[in-house]
Amino acid sequence: MSQMTADSVASPSGATEFIAVRGVTKLFRQRGRTVEALHDIDLSIRRGEFLSLLGPSGCGKSTLLRVIGGLHTADRGSVTVGGSSADTARAGKQFGFVPQAPALVPWKTLAQNVRFLTTLHRGAEVHQVMNNADIRELLSTVGLAGFEKAYPHELSGGMQQRASLVRAFALGAPILLMDEPFAALDEITRADMRYLLLDLWERSNTTVIFVTHSVTEAAILSDRVMVMAAGPGRIAAERIIDLARPRHAEMEDEPEFHAAVRQLRTDLREHHGR
Amino acid sequence: MRIEPVIASVHQAPGDPGPPGPAGSLSADEAAILAEFAKTPRKERFARVARAIAPAIGVVVFLAFWQVSTQLFDIQKFVLPRPSDILSGIKDDPGFYIRNARVTLWEAFLGFAIAFVLAIIGATLMAHSRFIERAVTPLAVLIQVTPIIAYAPAVVIWLKFGIKPILVLTSLVCFVPFLINGVTGLRSVDPNLLELARSVNASKREVFWKLRLPSALPHLFAAARIAVGLALIGAVLGEFFAGVSSGLGYSVKYAQSHFLTLQLWGSIYVLALVGSVAILLINGLEKLTLHWHSSQRH
């Protein structure tokens, strides 16, 4: 299963493959025209990895995320998660999804919201759902202690997005799918959220697939960045970010970080505008 | 709100009674600003009282105008009675009005409830399938645009005298607002939430009960407010045609044919009261259930 393929985008250093994307092509029909949102994508992700999909809008990064999560079906190719199909993994509640908007349930309190995914589709609990004490601790870690009885409209945008993160972690799913979760936040809040996410990720042993259009965000968060390009959506480059863990804000001043950012920018520029 | 007394106490600090003079540590400008602050509570209290009684003012002015002008122009009581006469007429025989109001209220409530249940079922099917929605919408429009007064006698001929045609008419007029608002409401779920539910493979039933129905509530409350008035129209009109011998609609019809102007107006007043109380109840229920919704904030 961990066999290296001839492609340049095989799993790094032969580590055990957890998620395998093989030759995935996804077509969308728009006003009678067929658009190739994803073209022949190969990708291999190991357990516990933090992988970013970086690219301009329209490069298919969100679509790829949804194909991996079984929310879209591929027109060609296959996705396997721990050996089974993406749909089976979805049915087994293997994915914690964090959408771009916080998407909290407006009539539920914060405490009810962070347990919302757990309460849906009960009986598929094949993994460890967080207990109440752990959820309480998680809430205080993200600075939401004391707000358990608050409704979403009483929370700021940053607090709502933190609640959305806690909701995904509370599910206890082995894989987190994040679709530009911080894009709607202001720059200062966003910087805090990045390190908060890294903190939560390091405590758990989840695999994260993180969609972003921010070069610095991809560089500071990821073990590996897949740079994507549009028309058709494809993986243009693969970069391993060799910064030490745990990462912290001071690293953003180090030359290694700047080198990684420069490399990703060059990749993006090279493949932009077909 | 809690800040007010604090500011007032700053303003009236010991040794600085009344308007602060030059001896105070505050400059004249600051003192003026603080004094303005200290005044706001009274203004605000007045504003709050004004807001609370505002809804009653229109009704009171209207009734006063009616009272005064009927006296002024000396309009005969059997043509257009004065509000004071109408009210004392109700007071003279409250049992009569309560008895008949209960009949009409029960018919209106049953029709309203039947319409609600059927419309929710219909709206669920329509929200589920665009085809069903396209097929059913014209029928709903037909029901809505056809004057109820035109088909009321036909329904009575078909279902015979009694409560049956009254309930059919009442639920028919209430059905459309519930249906249309229900479809809109069930479709108003945040698409991000729907995708989130799908990401953990939530069943259609869960999505309906946990996301769609609660999202539809604001729309259903709006429909309920419209339907209250329609339910009373349906019930009263039904009583006109259905050969029954009780209810406020029957009382109106009887009073008209026997020139009992006071009883006619008394029945109208009681109908207006019943409708208003129903609307108030719905508003209260809405405040309780929809505290999370933006329509309940100001």
Coordinates of C-alpha atoms in Angstrom, one line a residue:
Chain A
M1 CA 0.0 0.0 0.0
S2 CA 2.9 2.3 0.7
Q3 CA 4.4 1.5 -2.7
M4 CA 6.0 4.6 -4.4
T5 CA 4.5 5.5 -7.7
A6 CA 6.4 6.9 -10.6
D7 CA 4.8 10.3 -9.9
S8 CA 6.6 13.1 -8.3
V9 CA 3.8 13.4 -5.8
A10 CA 4.0 10.1 -4.0
S11 CA 4.1 9.8 -0.3
P12 CA 7.3 11.3 1.2
S13 CA 10.1 8.9 2.4
G14 CA 7.8 5.9 1.9
A15 CA 5.8 6.6 5.1
T16 CA 2.6 4.6 5.6
E17 CA -0.1 5.9 3.3
F18 CA -3.4 6.8 5.0
I19 CA -5.3 8.7 2.4
A20 CA -4.7 7.8 -1.3
V21 CA -6.0 9.9 -4.2
R22 CA -5.4 8.2 -7.5
G23 CA -6.0 9.8 -10.9
V24 CA -9.0 11.8 -9.7
T25 CA -10.7 13.9 -12.3
K26 CA -13.8 16.0 -11.5
L27 CA -16.0 17.7 -14.1
F28 CA -18.6 20.4 -13.5
R29 CA -21.2 21.4 -15.9
Q30 CA -21.8 25.1 -16.2
R31 CA -24.4 26.5 -18.7
G32 CA -23.9 23.5 -21.0
R33 CA -20.1 23.8 -20.9
T34 CA -18.0 21.2 -19.1
V35 CA -15.3 22.5 -16.9
E36 CA -12.5 20.3 -15.6
A37 CA -12.3 21.3 -12.0
L38 CA -9.7 18.6 -11.2
H39 CA -7.5 16.9 -13.7
D40 CA -5.8 13.5 -12.9
I41 CA -4.9 14.3 -9.3
D42 CA -2.5 11.9 -7.5
L43 CA -1.9 12.5 -3.8
S44 CA -0.8 10.4 -0.9
I45 CA -1.2 11.5 2.7
R46 CA 0.2 9.8 5.8
R47 CA -1.4 9.5 9.2
G48 CA -0.9 12.5 11.4
E49 CA 0.3 14.7 8.6
F50 CA -0.6 18.4 8.3
L51 CA -1.1 18.9 4.5
S52 CA -2.1 22.2 2.9
L53 CA -3.7 22.7 -0.5
L54 CA -2.5 26.1 -1.7
G55 CA -3.7 27.9 -4.8
P56 CA -5.6 30.7 -6.3
S57 CA -9.4 30.6 -6.4
G58 CA -10.7 28.3 -9.1
C59 CA -7.8 25.9 -8.9
G60 CA -10.0 23.2 -7.5
K61 CA -8.5 23.0 -4.0
S62 CA -11.9 23.1 -2.2
T63 CA -13.3 20.6 -4.7
L64 CA -10.4 18.2 -4.0
L65 CA -11.0 18.6 -0.3
R66 CA -14.7 17.6 -0.9
V67 CA -13.8 14.7 -3.1
I68 CA -11.5 13.4 -0.3
G69 CA -14.3 13.9 2.2
G70 CA -16.8 12.0 0.1
L71 CA -19.0 15.2 -0.4
H72 CA -18.3 15.2 -4.1
T73 CA -17.8 12.1 -6.2
A74 CA -14.9 11.9 -8.7
D75 CA -15.8 11.4 -12.3
R76 CA -12.6 9.3 -12.8
G77 CA -10.1 7.9 -10.3
S78 CA -10.5 6.9 -6.7
V79 CA -10.0 8.0 -3.1
T80 CA -9.3 5.6 -0.3
V81 CA -9.1 6.4 3.3
G82 CA -7.4 3.7 5.4
G83 CA -8.2 1.3 2.7
S84 CA -11.9 2.0 2.3
S85 CA -13.7 4.4 0.0
A86 CA -14.3 8.1 0.9
D87 CA -18.1 7.4 1.2
T88 CA -17.5 4.6 3.6
A89 CA -15.2 6.8 5.6
R90 CA -17.8 9.6 5.6
A91 CA -20.5 7.1 6.8
G92 CA -18.1 6.1 9.6
K93 CA -17.8 9.7 10.7
Q94 CA -14.1 9.8 9.9
F95 CA -14.0 13.4 8.8
G96 CA -14.3 16.5 11.0
F97 CA -15.2 19.3 8.6
V98 CA -14.5 22.9 9.2
P99 CA -16.2 25.1 6.6
Q100 CA -15.2 28.7 5.6
A101 CA -18.0 30.2 7.6
P102 CA -18.3 29.1 11.2
A103 CA -21.8 27.6 10.4
L104 CA -22.9 27.3 14.0
V105 CA -26.6 26.4 14.6
P106 CA -28.1 29.7 15.5
W107 CA -30.7 28.3 18.0
K108 CA -28.2 26.2 19.9
T109 CA -25.9 27.3 22.7
L110 CA -22.2 27.1 22.3
A111 CA -22.1 23.9 24.4
Q112 CA -24.8 22.3 22.2
N113 CA -23.1 23.5 19.0
V114 CA -19.7 21.9 19.8
R115 CA -21.5 18.6 20.3
F116 CA -23.7 19.0 17.3
L117 CA -21.7 16.7 14.9
T118 CA -21.6 14.1 17.6
T119 CA -25.3 14.1 18.0
L120 CA -25.9 13.5 14.3
H121 CA -25.9 10.0 12.8
R122 CA -25.3 8.3 16.1
G123 CA -24.3 4.7 16.0
A124 CA -21.5 5.3 13.6
E125 CA -19.2 6.1 16.6
V126 CA -16.2 4.0 15.5
H127 CA -13.7 6.3 17.1
Q128 CA -13.2 8.1 20.3
V129 CA -15.8 10.9 20.7
M130 CA -14.6 13.5 23.2
N131 CA -16.1 13.3 26.7
N132 CA -17.5 16.4 28.4
A133 CA -14.4 17.0 30.5
D134 CA -12.2 17.0 27.5
I135 CA -14.6 19.4 25.6
R136 CA -14.6 21.7 28.6
E137 CA -10.8 21.7 28.6
L138 CA -10.8 22.3 24.9
L139 CA -13.2 25.3 25.2
S140 CA -11.0 26.9 27.9
T141 CA -7.9 26.3 25.7
V142 CA -9.4 28.3 22.9
G143 CA -10.6 30.9 25.4
L144 CA -14.3 30.1 25.3
A145 CA -14.7 29.0 28.9
G146 CA -17.7 30.7 30.5
F147 CA -19.5 31.1 27.2
E148 CA -21.1 27.6 27.1
K149 CA -24.6 29.0 27.4
A150 CA -24.1 31.8 24.9
Y151 CA -25.8 31.7 21.5
P152 CA -23.8 32.2 18.3
H153 CA -25.1 35.7 17.7
E154 CA -23.7 36.7 21.1
L155 CA -20.1 35.7 20.0
S156 CA -17.6 37.6 17.8
G157 CA -16.6 36.2 14.5
G158 CA -13.3 34.9 15.9
M159 CA -15.1 33.2 18.8
Q160 CA -17.5 31.6 16.4
Q161 CA -14.7 30.2 14.3
R162 CA -12.9 28.9 17.4
A163 CA -16.2 27.1 18.3
S164 CA -16.3 25.6 14.8
L165 CA -12.8 24.3 15.4
V166 CA -13.7 22.8 18.8
R167 CA -16.8 21.2 17.2
A168 CA -14.6 19.4 14.6
F169 CA -12.1 18.3 17.3
A170 CA -14.9 17.2 19.7
L171 CA -16.1 14.7 17.0
G172 CA -12.8 12.9 17.6
A173 CA -12.5 12.1 13.9
P174 CA -9.1 11.0 12.7
I175 CA -9.1 13.4 9.7
L176 CA -9.9 17.1 9.7
L177 CA -10.9 18.8 6.5
M178 CA -10.6 22.5 6.6
D179 CA -11.8 24.8 3.9
E180 CA -10.1 28.2 4.3
P181 CA -11.4 28.3 7.9
F182 CA -9.7 31.6 8.7
A183 CA -10.3 33.4 5.5
A184 CA -13.2 35.6 6.9
L185 CA -11.3 36.7 10.0
D186 CA -9.2 39.8 10.4
E187 CA -5.4 39.5 10.1
I188 CA -4.7 39.7 13.8
T189 CA -7.3 37.1 14.8
R190 CA -6.2 34.9 12.0
A191 CA -2.6 34.8 13.2
D192 CA -3.8 33.7 16.7
M193 CA -6.0 31.1 15.2
R194 CA -3.1 29.5 13.3
Y195 CA -1.1 28.8 16.4
L196 CA -4.2 27.7 18.3
L197 CA -5.0 25.2 15.5
L198 CA -1.4 23.9 15.7
D199 CA -1.7 23.6 19.4
L200 CA -4.9 21.5 19.2
W201 CA -3.5 19.4 16.3
E202 CA -0.3 18.6 18.2
R203 CA -2.3 17.4 21.2
S204 CA -4.5 15.1 19.1
N205 CA -3.1 12.8 16.5
T206 CA -5.3 13.9 13.6
T207 CA -4.5 14.2 10.0
V208 CA -5.3 17.7 8.7
I209 CA -6.0 18.7 5.1
F210 CA -6.1 22.4 5.0
V211 CA -7.2 24.5 2.1
T212 CA -5.8 28.0 1.9
H213 CA -4.9 30.8 -0.5
S214 CA -2.4 32.3 2.0
V215 CA 1.2 31.5 1.3
T216 CA 2.4 32.4 4.9
E217 CA -0.5 30.4 6.4
A218 CA 0.5 27.3 4.4
A219 CA 4.1 27.7 5.3
I220 CA 3.7 28.1 9.0
L221 CA 1.1 25.4 9.5
S222 CA 2.1 22.6 7.1
D223 CA 4.4 19.6 7.0
R224 CA 3.8 19.6 3.2
V225 CA 2.2 22.0 0.8
M226 CA 0.6 21.0 -2.5
V227 CA 0.7 24.1 -4.8
M228 CA -2.3 23.9 -7.1
A229 CA -3.0 25.7 -10.4
A230 CA -6.1 26.3 -12.3
G231 CA -7.4 25.5 -15.8
P232 CA -7.7 22.6 -15.3
G233 CA -7.3 22.2 -11.6
R234 CA -4.1 20.3 -10.9
I235 CA -1.2 19.9 -8.5
A236 CA 1.6 22.0 -9.8
A237 CA 4.3 21.5 -7.2
E238 CA 4.9 19.7 -3.9
R239 CA 6.9 21.3 -1.1
I240 CA 8.0 19.9 2.2
I241 CA 8.2 22.5 4.9
D242 CA 11.1 21.6 7.0
L243 CA 10.6 23.9 10.0
A244 CA 10.8 22.4 13.5
R245 CA 7.8 21.5 15.6
P246 CA 6.2 22.9 17.6
R247 CA 6.0 26.0 15.6
H248 CA 5.6 29.4 17.1
A249 CA 5.2 33.0 16.0
E250 CA 9.0 33.9 16.3
M251 CA 9.7 31.4 13.5
E252 CA 8.0 33.8 11.1
D253 CA 11.2 35.9 11.4
E254 CA 13.6 33.1 10.6
P255 CA 15.3 32.7 7.3
E256 CA 14.1 29.1 6.8
F257 CA 10.5 30.4 7.0
H258 CA 11.2 33.2 4.5
A259 CA 12.9 30.7 2.2
A260 CA 9.8 28.4 2.3
V261 CA 7.5 31.4 1.6
R262 CA 9.6 32.5 -1.3
Q263 CA 9.6 29.0 -2.8
L264 CA 5.8 28.8 -2.5
R265 CA 5.4 32.2 -4.1
T266 CA 7.7 31.3 -7.0
D267 CA 5.7 28.1 -7.5
L268 CA 2.4 30.0 -7.5
R269 CA 3.7 32.6 -9.9
E270 CA 5.2 30.0 -12.3
H271 CA 2.0 28.2 -12.7
H272 CA -0.4 31.1 -12.7
G273 CA -2.1 32.1 -15.9
R274 CA -1.9 28.7 -17.7
Chain B
M1 CA -28.7 50.6 32.0
R2 CA -26.6 49.7 35.0
I3 CA -24.2 52.6 34.3
E4 CA -26.8 55.3 34.9
P5 CA -26.8 55.4 38.7
V6 CA -22.9 55.3 38.7
I7 CA -22.8 58.4 36.5
A8 CA -25.5 60.1 38.6
S9 CA -23.5 59.4 41.8
V10 CA -20.3 60.8 40.2
H11 CA -22.3 63.9 39.3
Q12 CA -23.6 64.3 42.8
A13 CA -20.4 63.5 44.6
P14 CA -20.3 64.6 48.2
G15 CA -19.3 68.2 48.5
D16 CA -20.6 68.9 45.0
P17 CA -24.3 69.3 45.3
G18 CA -26.4 70.6 42.5
P19 CA -24.9 71.9 39.3
P20 CA -21.1 71.8 39.6
G21 CA -19.6 75.2 40.1
P22 CA -16.1 76.4 39.3
A23 CA -15.0 75.0 42.7
G24 CA -15.5 71.4 41.4
S25 CA -12.7 69.5 39.9
L26 CA -14.6 69.2 36.6
S27 CA -14.4 71.8 33.9
A28 CA -17.6 73.5 32.8
D29 CA -17.8 71.5 29.6
E30 CA -17.3 68.1 31.4
A31 CA -19.9 69.1 33.9
A32 CA -22.4 69.9 31.2
I33 CA -21.7 66.6 29.5
L34 CA -22.2 64.7 32.8
A35 CA -25.3 66.7 33.6
E36 CA -26.7 65.7 30.2
F37 CA -25.8 62.0 31.0
A38 CA -27.5 62.3 34.4
K39 CA -30.7 63.5 32.6
T40 CA -30.9 60.6 30.2
P41 CA -32.4 58.1 32.6
R42 CA -35.6 60.1 33.0
K43 CA -35.7 60.7 29.2
E44 CA -35.1 57.0 28.7
R45 CA -37.8 56.0 31.2
F46 CA -40.2 58.3 29.4
A47 CA -39.2 56.8 26.1
R48 CA -39.8 53.3 27.4
V49 CA -43.2 54.1 28.8
A50 CA -44.1 55.8 25.5
R51 CA -43.0 52.7 23.6
A52 CA -45.1 50.5 25.8
I53 CA -48.3 52.4 25.4
A54 CA -47.8 53.3 21.8
P55 CA -49.8 50.3 20.4
A56 CA -52.8 51.3 22.5
I57 CA -52.8 55.0 21.4
G58 CA -54.0 54.4 17.9
V59 CA -57.0 52.3 19.1
V60 CA -57.9 54.8 21.8
V61 CA -57.7 57.8 19.5
F62 CA -59.8 55.9 16.9
L63 CA -62.5 55.0 19.4
A64 CA -62.5 58.5 20.9
F65 CA -63.0 60.0 17.4
W66 CA -65.8 57.6 16.7
Q67 CA -67.4 58.4 20.1
V68 CA -67.1 62.2 19.7
S69 CA -68.2 62.4 16.0
T70 CA -71.3 60.2 16.5
Q71 CA -72.3 62.4 19.4
L72 CA -71.4 65.6 17.5
F73 CA -73.4 64.7 14.4
D74 CA -76.1 63.1 16.4
I75 CA -76.0 59.9 14.5
Q76 CA -78.9 57.6 15.4
K77 CA -77.9 54.5 17.5
F78 CA -79.5 51.9 15.3
V79 CA -77.5 53.4 12.3
L80 CA -74.1 53.6 14.0
P81 CA -73.9 53.1 17.7
R82 CA -71.3 54.8 19.9
P83 CA -68.4 52.7 21.2
S84 CA -69.6 53.3 24.8
D85 CA -73.0 51.8 23.9
I86 CA -71.5 48.9 22.2
L87 CA -69.2 48.2 25.2
S88 CA -72.0 48.5 27.7
G89 CA -74.1 46.2 25.4
I90 CA -71.4 43.5 25.8
K91 CA -71.2 44.1 29.5
D92 CA -75.0 43.6 29.8
D93 CA -74.9 40.1 28.5
P94 CA -71.3 38.8 28.6
G95 CA -72.6 35.2 28.7
F96 CA -74.1 35.5 25.2
Y97 CA -70.8 36.8 23.7
I98 CA -68.6 34.3 25.6
R99 CA -70.8 31.4 24.5
N100 CA -70.7 32.4 20.8
A101 CA -67.1 33.4 20.9
R102 CA -66.2 29.9 22.1
V103 CA -67.9 28.3 19.2
T104 CA -66.2 30.5 16.6
L105 CA -62.8 30.3 18.3
W106 CA -63.0 26.5 18.3
E107 CA -63.9 26.4 14.6
A108 CA -61.1 28.9 13.8
F109 CA -58.6 27.1 15.9
L110 CA -59.4 23.7 14.4
G111 CA -59.3 25.0 10.9
F112 CA -56.0 26.8 11.7
A113 CA -54.5 23.6 13.1
I114 CA -55.7 21.3 10.3
A115 CA -54.2 23.8 7.8
F116 CA -51.0 23.9 9.7
V117 CA -50.5 20.2 9.8
L118 CA -51.5 19.6 6.1
A119 CA -49.3 22.6 4.9
I120 CA -46.3 21.3 6.8
I121 CA -46.7 17.9 5.1
G122 CA -47.2 19.6 1.7
A123 CA -44.3 22.0 2.3
T124 CA -42.0 19.1 3.2
L125 CA -42.8 17.3 0.0
M126 CA -42.4 20.5 -2.0
A127 CA -39.1 21.5 -0.4
H128 CA -37.9 18.0 -1.1
S129 CA -38.7 18.0 -4.9
R130 CA -38.7 20.9 -7.3
F131 CA -41.1 18.9 -9.5
I132 CA -43.7 18.6 -6.7
E133 CA -43.3 22.3 -6.0
R134 CA -43.9 23.2 -9.6
A135 CA -46.9 21.0 -9.8
V136 CA -48.5 22.2 -6.5
T137 CA -47.8 25.9 -6.6
P138 CA -50.4 26.8 -9.2
L139 CA -53.0 24.9 -7.1
A140 CA -52.0 27.0 -4.1
V141 CA -52.3 30.2 -6.1
L142 CA -55.7 29.2 -7.4
I143 CA -56.9 28.6 -3.8
Q144 CA -55.5 32.0 -2.8
V145 CA -56.9 34.1 -5.7
T146 CA -60.4 32.6 -5.7
P147 CA -62.6 34.6 -3.3
I148 CA -63.7 32.4 -0.4
I149 CA -67.1 34.1 -0.4
A150 CA -67.7 32.7 -3.9
Y151 CA -67.0 29.0 -3.2
A152 CA -68.4 29.0 0.4
P153 CA -72.0 28.3 -0.6
A154 CA -70.7 25.6 -3.0
V155 CA -68.8 23.9 -0.2
V156 CA -71.9 24.0 2.0
I157 CA -74.1 22.4 -0.7
W158 CA -71.4 19.7 -1.1
L159 CA -70.8 18.9 2.6
K160 CA -74.3 19.8 3.9
F161 CA -75.0 22.1 6.9
G162 CA -72.9 21.9 10.1
I163 CA -69.4 22.2 11.2
K164 CA -67.8 20.2 8.4
P165 CA -68.0 22.9 5.7
I166 CA -66.9 25.6 8.2
L167 CA -63.7 23.6 9.0
V168 CA -63.1 23.0 5.3
L169 CA -63.5 26.7 4.5
T170 CA -61.3 27.8 7.4
S171 CA -58.5 25.4 6.8
L172 CA -58.6 26.2 3.1
V173 CA -57.9 29.9 3.6
C174 CA -55.2 29.2 6.2
F175 CA -53.5 26.6 4.1
V176 CA -51.8 28.7 1.5
P177 CA -49.8 31.1 3.7
F178 CA -48.5 28.1 5.8
L179 CA -47.6 26.2 2.6
I180 CA -45.8 29.0 0.8
N181 CA -43.9 30.2 4.0
G182 CA -43.2 26.6 5.0
V183 CA -41.5 25.8 1.6
T184 CA -39.4 29.0 1.9
G185 CA -38.6 28.3 5.5
L186 CA -37.6 24.6 5.0
R187 CA -35.3 25.8 2.2
S188 CA -33.8 28.6 4.2
V189 CA -31.2 26.4 6.0
D190 CA -27.6 27.6 5.9
P191 CA -26.1 25.6 3.1
N192 CA -22.9 25.3 5.2
L193 CA -24.9 23.5 7.9
L194 CA -26.4 21.1 5.3
E195 CA -22.9 20.3 4.1
L196 CA -21.7 19.9 7.6
A197 CA -24.5 17.5 8.3
R198 CA -23.6 15.6 5.1
S199 CA -20.0 15.3 6.2
V200 CA -21.0 13.1 9.0
N201 CA -23.6 11.3 6.9
A202 CA -26.7 12.6 8.8
S203 CA -29.9 11.1 7.6
K204 CA -32.6 13.1 5.8
R205 CA -34.8 12.7 8.8
E206 CA -32.2 14.2 11.1
V207 CA -31.6 17.1 8.8
F208 CA -35.4 17.7 8.7
W209 CA -35.9 17.7 12.4
K210 CA -32.7 19.2 13.6
L211 CA -32.0 21.8 10.8
R212 CA -34.9 22.3 8.4
L213 CA -37.8 22.6 10.7
P214 CA -36.2 25.0 13.2
S215 CA -34.9 27.1 10.3
A216 CA -38.5 27.3 9.0
L217 CA -39.9 28.6 12.4
P218 CA -39.5 32.3 11.7
H219 CA -41.3 31.9 8.4
L220 CA -44.1 29.8 10.0
F221 CA -44.6 32.4 12.7
A222 CA -45.0 35.1 10.0
A223 CA -47.6 32.8 8.3
A224 CA -49.4 32.2 11.6
R225 CA -49.9 35.9 12.1
I226 CA -51.6 36.1 8.6
A227 CA -53.5 32.9 9.2
V228 CA -55.1 34.1 12.5
G229 CA -57.1 36.7 10.6
L230 CA -57.9 34.3 7.8
A231 CA -59.1 31.6 10.2
L232 CA -61.6 34.1 11.8
I233 CA -62.8 35.1 8.3
G234 CA -63.2 31.4 7.4
A235 CA -65.1 30.6 10.6
V236 CA -67.4 33.6 10.4
L237 CA -68.2 33.2 6.7
G238 CA -68.8 29.5 7.3
E239 CA -71.3 30.3 9.9
F240 CA -73.1 32.6 7.5
F241 CA -73.7 29.8 5.1
A242 CA -73.6 26.6 7.0
G243 CA -77.1 26.9 8.7
V244 CA -75.6 26.7 12.2
S245 CA -77.3 28.5 15.1
S246 CA -74.4 29.6 17.2
G247 CA -71.1 31.5 16.9
L248 CA -70.2 35.1 16.4
G249 CA -70.8 34.8 12.6
Y250 CA -74.2 33.5 13.2
S251 CA -74.8 36.3 15.7
V252 CA -73.7 38.9 13.1
K253 CA -76.0 37.5 10.5
Y254 CA -79.0 37.2 12.9
A255 CA -78.4 40.7 14.2
Q256 CA -78.3 42.1 10.7
S257 CA -81.6 40.5 9.6
H258 CA -83.3 41.6 12.9
F259 CA -81.8 45.1 13.0
L260 CA -80.1 44.4 16.3
T261 CA -77.4 47.0 15.6
L262 CA -75.9 46.8 19.1
Q263 CA -75.6 43.0 19.0
L264 CA -74.1 43.3 15.5
W265 CA -71.4 45.7 16.7
G266 CA -70.9 43.8 19.9
S267 CA -70.1 40.6 17.9
I268 CA -67.7 42.6 15.7
Y269 CA -65.9 44.0 18.8
V270 CA -65.6 40.5 20.4
L271 CA -64.2 39.1 17.1
A272 CA -61.7 41.9 17.0
L273 CA -60.7 41.2 20.6
V274 CA -60.4 37.4 19.9
G275 CA -58.2 38.1 16.9
S276 CA -56.0 40.5 18.8
V277 CA -55.5 38.2 21.8
A278 CA -54.5 35.4 19.4
I279 CA -52.0 37.6 17.7
L280 CA -50.6 38.6 21.1
L281 CA -50.2 35.0 22.1
I282 CA -48.4 34.2 18.8
N283 CA -46.1 37.1 19.3
G284 CA -45.3 36.0 22.8
L285 CA -44.7 32.4 21.7
E286 CA -42.5 33.7 18.9
K287 CA -40.4 35.7 21.4
L288 CA -39.9 32.6 23.5
T289 CA -38.9 30.3 20.7
L290 CA -37.1 32.7 18.4
H291 CA -34.9 34.5 20.8
W292 CA -31.9 33.4 18.6
H293 CA -33.3 34.9 15.4
S294 CA -32.3 38.3 14.1
S295 CA -36.0 39.4 13.8
Q296 CA -36.3 39.3 17.6
R297 CA -33.4 41.7 18.2
H298 CA -33.4 45.4 17.8

